[in-house]
mmCIF file of C-alpha atoms and ligand atoms in Angstrom:
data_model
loop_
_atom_site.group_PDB
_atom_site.id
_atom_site.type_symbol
_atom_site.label_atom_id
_atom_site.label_comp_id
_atom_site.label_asym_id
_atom_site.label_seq_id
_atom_site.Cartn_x
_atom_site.Cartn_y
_atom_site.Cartn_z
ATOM 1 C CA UNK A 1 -47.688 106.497 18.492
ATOM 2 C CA UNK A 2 -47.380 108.451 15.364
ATOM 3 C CA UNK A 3 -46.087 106.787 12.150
ATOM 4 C CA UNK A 4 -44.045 107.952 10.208
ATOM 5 C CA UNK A 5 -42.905 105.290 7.705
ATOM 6 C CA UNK A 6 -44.833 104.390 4.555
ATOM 7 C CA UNK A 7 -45.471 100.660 4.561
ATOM 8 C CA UNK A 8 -48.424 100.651 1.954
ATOM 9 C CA UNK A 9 -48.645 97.738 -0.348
ATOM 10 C CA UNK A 10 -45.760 95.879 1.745
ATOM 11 C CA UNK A 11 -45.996 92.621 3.700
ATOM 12 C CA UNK A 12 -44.013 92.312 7.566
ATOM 13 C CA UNK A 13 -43.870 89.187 9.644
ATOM 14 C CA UNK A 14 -43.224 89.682 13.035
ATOM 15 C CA UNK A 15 -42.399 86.781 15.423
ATOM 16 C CA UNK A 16 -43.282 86.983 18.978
ATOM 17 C CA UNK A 17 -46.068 89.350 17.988
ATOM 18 C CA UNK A 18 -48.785 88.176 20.740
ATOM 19 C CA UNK A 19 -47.209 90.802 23.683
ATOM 20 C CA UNK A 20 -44.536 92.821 24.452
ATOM 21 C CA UNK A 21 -42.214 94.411 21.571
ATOM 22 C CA UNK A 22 -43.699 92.223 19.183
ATOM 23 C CA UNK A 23 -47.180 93.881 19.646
ATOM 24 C CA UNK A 24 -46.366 97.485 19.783
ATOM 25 C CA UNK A 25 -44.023 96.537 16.564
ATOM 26 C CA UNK A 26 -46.361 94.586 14.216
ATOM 27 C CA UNK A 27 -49.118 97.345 15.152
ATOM 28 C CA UNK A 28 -46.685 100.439 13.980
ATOM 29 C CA UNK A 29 -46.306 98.450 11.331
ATOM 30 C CA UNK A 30 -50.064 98.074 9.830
ATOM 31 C CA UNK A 31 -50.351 101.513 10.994
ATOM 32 C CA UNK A 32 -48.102 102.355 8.536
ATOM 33 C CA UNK A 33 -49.897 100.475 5.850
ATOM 34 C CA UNK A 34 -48.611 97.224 5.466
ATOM 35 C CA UNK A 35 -50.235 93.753 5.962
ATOM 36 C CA UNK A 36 -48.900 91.545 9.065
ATOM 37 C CA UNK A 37 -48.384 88.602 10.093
ATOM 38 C CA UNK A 38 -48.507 87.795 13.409
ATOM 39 C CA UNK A 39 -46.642 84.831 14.472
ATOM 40 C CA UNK A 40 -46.443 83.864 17.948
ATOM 41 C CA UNK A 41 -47.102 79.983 20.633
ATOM 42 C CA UNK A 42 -49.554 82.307 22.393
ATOM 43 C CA UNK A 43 -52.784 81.646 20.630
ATOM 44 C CA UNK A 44 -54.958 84.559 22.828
ATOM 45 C CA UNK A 45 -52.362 87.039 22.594
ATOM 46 C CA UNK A 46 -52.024 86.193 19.068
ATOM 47 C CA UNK A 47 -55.670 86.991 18.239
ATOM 48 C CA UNK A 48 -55.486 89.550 20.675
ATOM 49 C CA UNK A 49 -53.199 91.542 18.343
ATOM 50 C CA UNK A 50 -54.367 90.734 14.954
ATOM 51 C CA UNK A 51 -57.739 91.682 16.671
ATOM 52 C CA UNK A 52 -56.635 94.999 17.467
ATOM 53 C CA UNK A 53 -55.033 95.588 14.110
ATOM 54 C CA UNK A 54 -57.986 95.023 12.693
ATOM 55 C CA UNK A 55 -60.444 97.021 14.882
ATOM 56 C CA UNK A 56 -57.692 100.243 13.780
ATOM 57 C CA UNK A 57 -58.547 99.497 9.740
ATOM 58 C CA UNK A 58 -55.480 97.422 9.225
ATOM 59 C CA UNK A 59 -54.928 93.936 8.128
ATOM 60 C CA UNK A 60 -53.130 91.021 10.184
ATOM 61 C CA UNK A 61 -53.432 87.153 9.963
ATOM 62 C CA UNK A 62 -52.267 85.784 13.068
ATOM 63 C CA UNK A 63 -50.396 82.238 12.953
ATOM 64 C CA UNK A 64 -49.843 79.846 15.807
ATOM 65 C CA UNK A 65 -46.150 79.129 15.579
ATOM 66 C CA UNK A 66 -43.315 78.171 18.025
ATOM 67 C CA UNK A 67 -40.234 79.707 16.442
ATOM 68 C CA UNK A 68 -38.264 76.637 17.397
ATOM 69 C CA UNK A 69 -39.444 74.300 15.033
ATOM 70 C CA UNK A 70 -38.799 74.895 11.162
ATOM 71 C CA UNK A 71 -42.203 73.577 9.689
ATOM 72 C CA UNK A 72 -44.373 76.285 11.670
ATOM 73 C CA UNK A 73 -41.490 78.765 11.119
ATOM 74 C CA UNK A 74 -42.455 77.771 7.563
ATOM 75 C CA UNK A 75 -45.688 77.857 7.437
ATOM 76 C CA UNK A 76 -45.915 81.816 8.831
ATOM 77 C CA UNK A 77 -43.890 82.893 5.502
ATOM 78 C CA UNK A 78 -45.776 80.694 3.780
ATOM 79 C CA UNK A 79 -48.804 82.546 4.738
ATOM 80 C CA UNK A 80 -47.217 86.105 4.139
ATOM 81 C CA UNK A 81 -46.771 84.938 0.357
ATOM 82 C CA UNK A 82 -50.129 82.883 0.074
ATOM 83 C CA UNK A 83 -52.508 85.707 1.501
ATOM 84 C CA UNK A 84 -50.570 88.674 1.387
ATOM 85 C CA UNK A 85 -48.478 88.562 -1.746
ATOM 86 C CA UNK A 86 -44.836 88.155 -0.441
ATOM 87 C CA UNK A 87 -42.501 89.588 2.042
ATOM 88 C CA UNK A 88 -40.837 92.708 2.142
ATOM 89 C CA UNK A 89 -39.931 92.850 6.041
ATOM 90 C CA UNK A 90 -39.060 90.719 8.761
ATOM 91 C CA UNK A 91 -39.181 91.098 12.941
ATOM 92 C CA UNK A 92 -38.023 88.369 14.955
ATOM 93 C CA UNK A 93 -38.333 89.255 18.219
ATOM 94 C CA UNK A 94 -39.975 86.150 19.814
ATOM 95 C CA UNK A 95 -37.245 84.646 22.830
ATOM 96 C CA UNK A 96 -37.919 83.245 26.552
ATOM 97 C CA UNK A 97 -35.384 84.526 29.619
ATOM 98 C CA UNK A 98 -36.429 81.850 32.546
ATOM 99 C CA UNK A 99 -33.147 81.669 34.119
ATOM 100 C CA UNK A 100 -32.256 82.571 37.634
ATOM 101 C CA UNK A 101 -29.043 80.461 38.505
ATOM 102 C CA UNK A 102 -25.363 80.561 37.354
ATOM 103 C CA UNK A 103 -24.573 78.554 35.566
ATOM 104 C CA UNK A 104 -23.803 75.067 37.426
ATOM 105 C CA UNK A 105 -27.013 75.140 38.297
ATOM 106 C CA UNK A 106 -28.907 75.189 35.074
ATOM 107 C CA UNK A 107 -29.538 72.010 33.812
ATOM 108 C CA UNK A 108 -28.881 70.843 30.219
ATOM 109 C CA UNK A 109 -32.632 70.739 29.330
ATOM 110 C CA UNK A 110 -33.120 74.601 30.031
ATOM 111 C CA UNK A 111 -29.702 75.577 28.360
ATOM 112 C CA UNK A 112 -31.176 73.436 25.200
ATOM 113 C CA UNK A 113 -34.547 75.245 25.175
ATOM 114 C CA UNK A 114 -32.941 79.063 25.682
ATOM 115 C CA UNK A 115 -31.081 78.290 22.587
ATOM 116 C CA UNK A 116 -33.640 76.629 20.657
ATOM 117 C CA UNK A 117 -36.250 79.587 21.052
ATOM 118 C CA UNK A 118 -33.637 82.349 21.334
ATOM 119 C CA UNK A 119 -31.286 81.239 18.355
ATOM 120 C CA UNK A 120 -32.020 78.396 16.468
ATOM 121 C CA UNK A 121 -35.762 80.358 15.791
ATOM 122 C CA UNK A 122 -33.232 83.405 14.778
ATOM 123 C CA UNK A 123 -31.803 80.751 11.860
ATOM 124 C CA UNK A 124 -35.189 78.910 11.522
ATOM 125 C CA UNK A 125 -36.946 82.557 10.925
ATOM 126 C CA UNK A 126 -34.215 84.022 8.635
ATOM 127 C CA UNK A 127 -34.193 80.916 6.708
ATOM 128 C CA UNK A 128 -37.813 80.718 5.763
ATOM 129 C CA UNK A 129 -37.726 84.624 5.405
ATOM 130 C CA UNK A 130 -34.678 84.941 2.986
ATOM 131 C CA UNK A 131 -35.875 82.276 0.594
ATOM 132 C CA UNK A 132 -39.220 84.019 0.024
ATOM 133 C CA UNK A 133 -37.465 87.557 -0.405
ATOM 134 C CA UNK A 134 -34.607 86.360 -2.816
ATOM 135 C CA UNK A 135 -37.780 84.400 -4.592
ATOM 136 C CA UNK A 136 -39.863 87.492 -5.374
ATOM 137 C CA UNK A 137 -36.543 89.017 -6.411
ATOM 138 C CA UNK A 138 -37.400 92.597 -4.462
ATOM 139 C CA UNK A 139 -34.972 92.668 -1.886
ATOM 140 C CA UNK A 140 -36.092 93.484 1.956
ATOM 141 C CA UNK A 141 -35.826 93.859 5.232
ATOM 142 C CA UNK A 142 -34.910 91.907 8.338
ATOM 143 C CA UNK A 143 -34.640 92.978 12.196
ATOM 144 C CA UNK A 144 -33.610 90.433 14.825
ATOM 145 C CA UNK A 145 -34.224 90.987 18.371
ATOM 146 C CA UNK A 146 -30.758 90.468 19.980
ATOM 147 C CA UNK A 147 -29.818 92.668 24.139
ATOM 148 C CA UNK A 148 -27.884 94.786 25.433
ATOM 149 C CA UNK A 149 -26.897 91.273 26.528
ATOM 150 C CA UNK A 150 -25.246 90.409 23.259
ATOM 151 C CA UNK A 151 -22.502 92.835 24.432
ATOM 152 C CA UNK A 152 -22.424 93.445 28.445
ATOM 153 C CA UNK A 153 -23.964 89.742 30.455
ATOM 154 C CA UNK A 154 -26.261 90.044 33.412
ATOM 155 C CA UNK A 155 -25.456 87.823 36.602
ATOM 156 C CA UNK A 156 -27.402 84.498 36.117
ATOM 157 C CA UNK A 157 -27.984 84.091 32.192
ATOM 158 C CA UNK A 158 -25.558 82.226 31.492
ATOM 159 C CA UNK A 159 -27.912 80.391 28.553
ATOM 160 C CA UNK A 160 -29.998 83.922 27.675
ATOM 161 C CA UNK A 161 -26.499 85.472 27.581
ATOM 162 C CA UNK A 162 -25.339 82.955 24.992
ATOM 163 C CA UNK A 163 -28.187 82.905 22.844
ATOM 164 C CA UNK A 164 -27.763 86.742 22.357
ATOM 165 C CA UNK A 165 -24.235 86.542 21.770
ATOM 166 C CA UNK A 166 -25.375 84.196 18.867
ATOM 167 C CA UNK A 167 -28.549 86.044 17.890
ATOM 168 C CA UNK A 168 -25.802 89.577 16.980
ATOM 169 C CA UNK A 169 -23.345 87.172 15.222
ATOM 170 C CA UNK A 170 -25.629 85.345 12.673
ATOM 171 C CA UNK A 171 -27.285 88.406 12.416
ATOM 172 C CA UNK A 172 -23.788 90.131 11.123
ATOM 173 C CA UNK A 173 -23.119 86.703 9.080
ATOM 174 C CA UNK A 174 -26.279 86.655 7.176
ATOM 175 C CA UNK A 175 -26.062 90.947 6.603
ATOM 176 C CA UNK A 176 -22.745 90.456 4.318
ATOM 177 C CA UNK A 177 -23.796 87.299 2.130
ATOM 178 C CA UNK A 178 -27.086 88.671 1.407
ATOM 179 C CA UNK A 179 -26.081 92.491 1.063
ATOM 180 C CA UNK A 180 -25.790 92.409 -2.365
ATOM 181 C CA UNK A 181 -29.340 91.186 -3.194
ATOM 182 C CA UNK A 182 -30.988 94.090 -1.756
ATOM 183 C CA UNK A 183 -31.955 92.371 1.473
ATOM 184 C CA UNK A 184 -30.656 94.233 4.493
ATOM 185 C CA UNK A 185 -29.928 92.653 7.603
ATOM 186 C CA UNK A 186 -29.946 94.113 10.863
ATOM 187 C CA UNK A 187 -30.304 93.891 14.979
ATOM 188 C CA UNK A 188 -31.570 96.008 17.840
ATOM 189 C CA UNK A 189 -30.464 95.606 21.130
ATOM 190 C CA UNK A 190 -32.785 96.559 23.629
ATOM 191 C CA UNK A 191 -32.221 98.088 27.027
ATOM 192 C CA UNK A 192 -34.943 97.278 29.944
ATOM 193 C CA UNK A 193 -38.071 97.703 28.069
ATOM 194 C CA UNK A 194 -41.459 97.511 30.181
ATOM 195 C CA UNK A 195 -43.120 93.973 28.760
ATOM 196 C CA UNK A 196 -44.050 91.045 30.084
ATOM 197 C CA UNK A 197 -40.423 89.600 30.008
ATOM 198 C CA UNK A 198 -39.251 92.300 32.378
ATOM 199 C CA UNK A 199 -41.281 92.583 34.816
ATOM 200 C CA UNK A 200 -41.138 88.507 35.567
ATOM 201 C CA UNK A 201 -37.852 88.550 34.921
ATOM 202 C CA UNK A 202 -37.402 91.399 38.036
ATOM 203 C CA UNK A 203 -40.162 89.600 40.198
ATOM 204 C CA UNK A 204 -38.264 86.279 39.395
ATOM 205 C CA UNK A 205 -34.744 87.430 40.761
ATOM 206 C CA UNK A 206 -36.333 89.477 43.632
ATOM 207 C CA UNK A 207 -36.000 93.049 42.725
ATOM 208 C CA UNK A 208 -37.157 95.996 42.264
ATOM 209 C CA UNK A 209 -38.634 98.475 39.314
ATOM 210 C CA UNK A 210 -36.346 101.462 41.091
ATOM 211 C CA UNK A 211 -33.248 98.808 41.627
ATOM 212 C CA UNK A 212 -33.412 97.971 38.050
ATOM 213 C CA UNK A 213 -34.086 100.999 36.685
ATOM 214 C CA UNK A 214 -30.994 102.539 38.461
ATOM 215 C CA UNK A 215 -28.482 99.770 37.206
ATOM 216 C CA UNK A 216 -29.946 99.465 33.234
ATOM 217 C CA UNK A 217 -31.155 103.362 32.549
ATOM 218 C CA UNK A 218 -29.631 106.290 32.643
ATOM 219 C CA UNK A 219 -32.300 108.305 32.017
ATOM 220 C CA UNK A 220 -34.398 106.955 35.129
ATOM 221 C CA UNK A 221 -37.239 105.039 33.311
ATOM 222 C CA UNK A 222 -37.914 101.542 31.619
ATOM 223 C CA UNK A 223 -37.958 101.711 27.558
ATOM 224 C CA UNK A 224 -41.309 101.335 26.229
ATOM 225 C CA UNK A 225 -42.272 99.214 23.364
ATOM 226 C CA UNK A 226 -43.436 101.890 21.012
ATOM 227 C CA UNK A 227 -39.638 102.856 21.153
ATOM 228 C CA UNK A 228 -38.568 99.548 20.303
ATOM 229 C CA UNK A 229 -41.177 99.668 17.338
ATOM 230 C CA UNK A 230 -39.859 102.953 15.939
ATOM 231 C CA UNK A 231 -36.617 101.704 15.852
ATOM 232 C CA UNK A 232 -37.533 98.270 13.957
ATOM 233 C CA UNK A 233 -39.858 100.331 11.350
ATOM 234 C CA UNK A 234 -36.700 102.909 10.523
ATOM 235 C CA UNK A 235 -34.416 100.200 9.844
ATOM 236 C CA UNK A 236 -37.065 98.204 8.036
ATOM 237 C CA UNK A 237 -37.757 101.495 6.206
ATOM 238 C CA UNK A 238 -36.051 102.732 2.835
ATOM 239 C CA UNK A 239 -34.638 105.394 5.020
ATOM 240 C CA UNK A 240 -32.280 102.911 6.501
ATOM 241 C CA UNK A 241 -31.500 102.021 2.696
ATOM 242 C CA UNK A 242 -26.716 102.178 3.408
ATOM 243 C CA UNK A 243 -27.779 100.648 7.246
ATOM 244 C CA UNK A 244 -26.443 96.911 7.004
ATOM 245 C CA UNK A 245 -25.231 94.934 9.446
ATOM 246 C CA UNK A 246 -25.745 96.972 12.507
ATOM 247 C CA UNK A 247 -26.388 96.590 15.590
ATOM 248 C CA UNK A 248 -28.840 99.413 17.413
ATOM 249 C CA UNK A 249 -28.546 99.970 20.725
ATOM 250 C CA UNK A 250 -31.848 101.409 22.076
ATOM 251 C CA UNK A 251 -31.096 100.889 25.813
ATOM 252 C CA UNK A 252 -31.589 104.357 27.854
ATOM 253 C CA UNK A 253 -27.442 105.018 27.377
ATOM 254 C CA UNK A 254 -26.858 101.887 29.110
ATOM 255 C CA UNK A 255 -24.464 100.500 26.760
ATOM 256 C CA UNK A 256 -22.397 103.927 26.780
ATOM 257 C CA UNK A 257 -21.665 103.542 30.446
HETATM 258 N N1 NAD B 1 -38.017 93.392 27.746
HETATM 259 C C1 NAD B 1 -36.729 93.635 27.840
HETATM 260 O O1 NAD B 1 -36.294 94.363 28.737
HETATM 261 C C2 NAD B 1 -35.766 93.077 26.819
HETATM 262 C C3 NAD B 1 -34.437 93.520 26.855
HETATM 263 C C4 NAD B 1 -33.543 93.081 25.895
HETATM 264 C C5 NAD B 1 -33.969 92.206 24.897
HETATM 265 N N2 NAD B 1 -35.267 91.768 24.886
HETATM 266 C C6 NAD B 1 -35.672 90.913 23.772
HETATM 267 O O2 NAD B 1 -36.746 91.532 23.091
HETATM 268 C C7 NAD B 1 -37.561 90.544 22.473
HETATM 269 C C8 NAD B 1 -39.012 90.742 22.856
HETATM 270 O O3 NAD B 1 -39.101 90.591 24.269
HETATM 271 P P1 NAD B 1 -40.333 91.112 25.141
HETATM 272 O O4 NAD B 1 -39.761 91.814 26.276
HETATM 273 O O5 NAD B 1 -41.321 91.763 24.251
HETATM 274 O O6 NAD B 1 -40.849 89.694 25.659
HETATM 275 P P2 NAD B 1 -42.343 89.168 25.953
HETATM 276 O O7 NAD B 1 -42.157 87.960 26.801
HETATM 277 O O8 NAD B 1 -43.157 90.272 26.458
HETATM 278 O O9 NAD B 1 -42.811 88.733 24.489
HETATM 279 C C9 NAD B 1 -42.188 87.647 23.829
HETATM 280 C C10 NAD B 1 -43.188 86.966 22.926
HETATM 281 O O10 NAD B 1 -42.539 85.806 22.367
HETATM 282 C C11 NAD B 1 -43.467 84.742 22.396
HETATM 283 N N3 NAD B 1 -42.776 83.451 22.395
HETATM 284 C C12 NAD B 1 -42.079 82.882 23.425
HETATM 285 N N4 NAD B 1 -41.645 81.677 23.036
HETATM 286 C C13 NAD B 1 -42.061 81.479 21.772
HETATM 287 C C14 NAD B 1 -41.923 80.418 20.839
HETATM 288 N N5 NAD B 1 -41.253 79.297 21.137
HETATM 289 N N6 NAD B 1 -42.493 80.545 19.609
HETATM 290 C C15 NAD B 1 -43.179 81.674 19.299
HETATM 291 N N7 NAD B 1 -43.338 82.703 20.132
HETATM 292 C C16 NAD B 1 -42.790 82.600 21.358
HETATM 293 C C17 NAD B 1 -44.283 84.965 23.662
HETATM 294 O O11 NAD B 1 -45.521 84.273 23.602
HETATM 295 C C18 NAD B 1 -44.440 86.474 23.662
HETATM 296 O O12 NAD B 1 -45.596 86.874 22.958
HETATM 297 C C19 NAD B 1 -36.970 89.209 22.909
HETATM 298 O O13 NAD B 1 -36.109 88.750 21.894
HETATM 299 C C20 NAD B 1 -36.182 89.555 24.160
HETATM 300 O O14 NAD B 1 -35.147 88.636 24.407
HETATM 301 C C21 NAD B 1 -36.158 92.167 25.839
#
């Protein structure tokens, strides 16, 4: 992947960092010269991807962290500022999608945990991030994760479909009250993108790569994560200094359908 953002001297945090999007996003970013933290529950993939930050000449710290509860949520920012010197920009892209039924059939336990990794982390995350970036007093960036979900549902999510309804609208809360101190707020929405989620999520329900391709592309391929990453490092990115508030679609067209 070739970078093309400036990151030097600038510390990200990216949740859900071990695989997937977060990977390919808090890679582009030490590529581009900032220090990361990698926060993620999965302790190998975790180390897996500082690992390979490092062996490229950049610097990560990974942190073991489920995104659901507030004190390791916490502790990752508080290891951006301790080691690294603060926090210019954020990634929260960490989220589970284990569903399979409608929604009479999904007990109250699953709902609870969809929405505690999916949405309350999204609060938990921005909370812990926004206190550290008005503290330093040097504005900043944050990125949450949200779907093409947060707009057009999928049969069978009816907790994953919730969570990312909530995941676009604190997303748009938080953008206007903290516009004015230099911290923009933003979300992507991603289309099928080729990770780990996907494919279990298409071997879960029974289908098929071509199947799902042809009902969530129309440009007949999966996303890849690199193109999620390029995305999150433009509107992390000085470039995206008038983007607040938004909500990028980077879904293969499937939203314009
Ligand atoms: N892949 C897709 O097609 C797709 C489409 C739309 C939106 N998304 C969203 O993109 C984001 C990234 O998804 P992905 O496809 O890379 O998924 P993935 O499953 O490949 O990666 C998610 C990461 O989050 C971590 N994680 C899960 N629960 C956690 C917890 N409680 N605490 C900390 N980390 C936790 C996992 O260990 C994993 O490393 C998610 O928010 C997902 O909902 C994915």
């Amino acid at each position: 992947m070739s970078i093309t953002y400036d990151f030097t001297g600038r510390v990200a945090l990216v949740t859900g960092g071990a695989g997937g999007m977060g990977r390919a996003i808090s890679a582009a970013f030490a590529a581009a010269g900032a220090s990361v933290v990698v926060a993620d529950l999965s302790t190998e993939g975790g180390k897996e991807t500082a690992a390979h930050i490092a062996d490229a000449g950049g610097r990560a710290e990974f942190v073991a962290a489920d995104v659901s509860q507030a004190a390791d949520v916490e502790r990752a920012v508080a290891v951006a500022v301790d080691q690294f010197g603060g926090l210019d920009a954020a990634v929260n892209a960490a989220a589970i999608e284990t569903e399979q039924g409608r929604l009479h059939e999904c007990d109250q336990a699953e709902f609870d945990r969809m929405i505690a990794v999916n949405l309350t982390s999204i609060f938990l995350s921005m909370k812990y991030e926004l206190a550290a970036m008005l503290a330093q007093g040097r504005g900043g960036a944050i990125v949450n994760v949200a779907s093409t979900s947060s707009y057009r549902p999928q049969p069978r999510q009816p907790a994953y479909t919730a969570s990312k309804f909530g995941v676009l609208g604190i997303t748009k809360q938080a953008a206007i009250d903290y516009a004015g101190d230099g911290i923009r707020i933003n979300a992507i929405c991603p289309g099928p993108i080729d990770t780990p989620m996907l494919r279990s999520a298409i071997a879960r329900r029974g289908g098929t790569e071509a199947d799902t391709i042809q009902r969530l592309s129309l440009i007949g391929r999966f996303g890849q994560p690199d193109e999620i990453a390029k995305a999150a490092l433009w509107l992390c990115s000085d470039d995206a200094s008038f983007t607040i508030g938004h909500a990028l679609a980077v879904d293969g067209g499937y939203l314009a359908r």
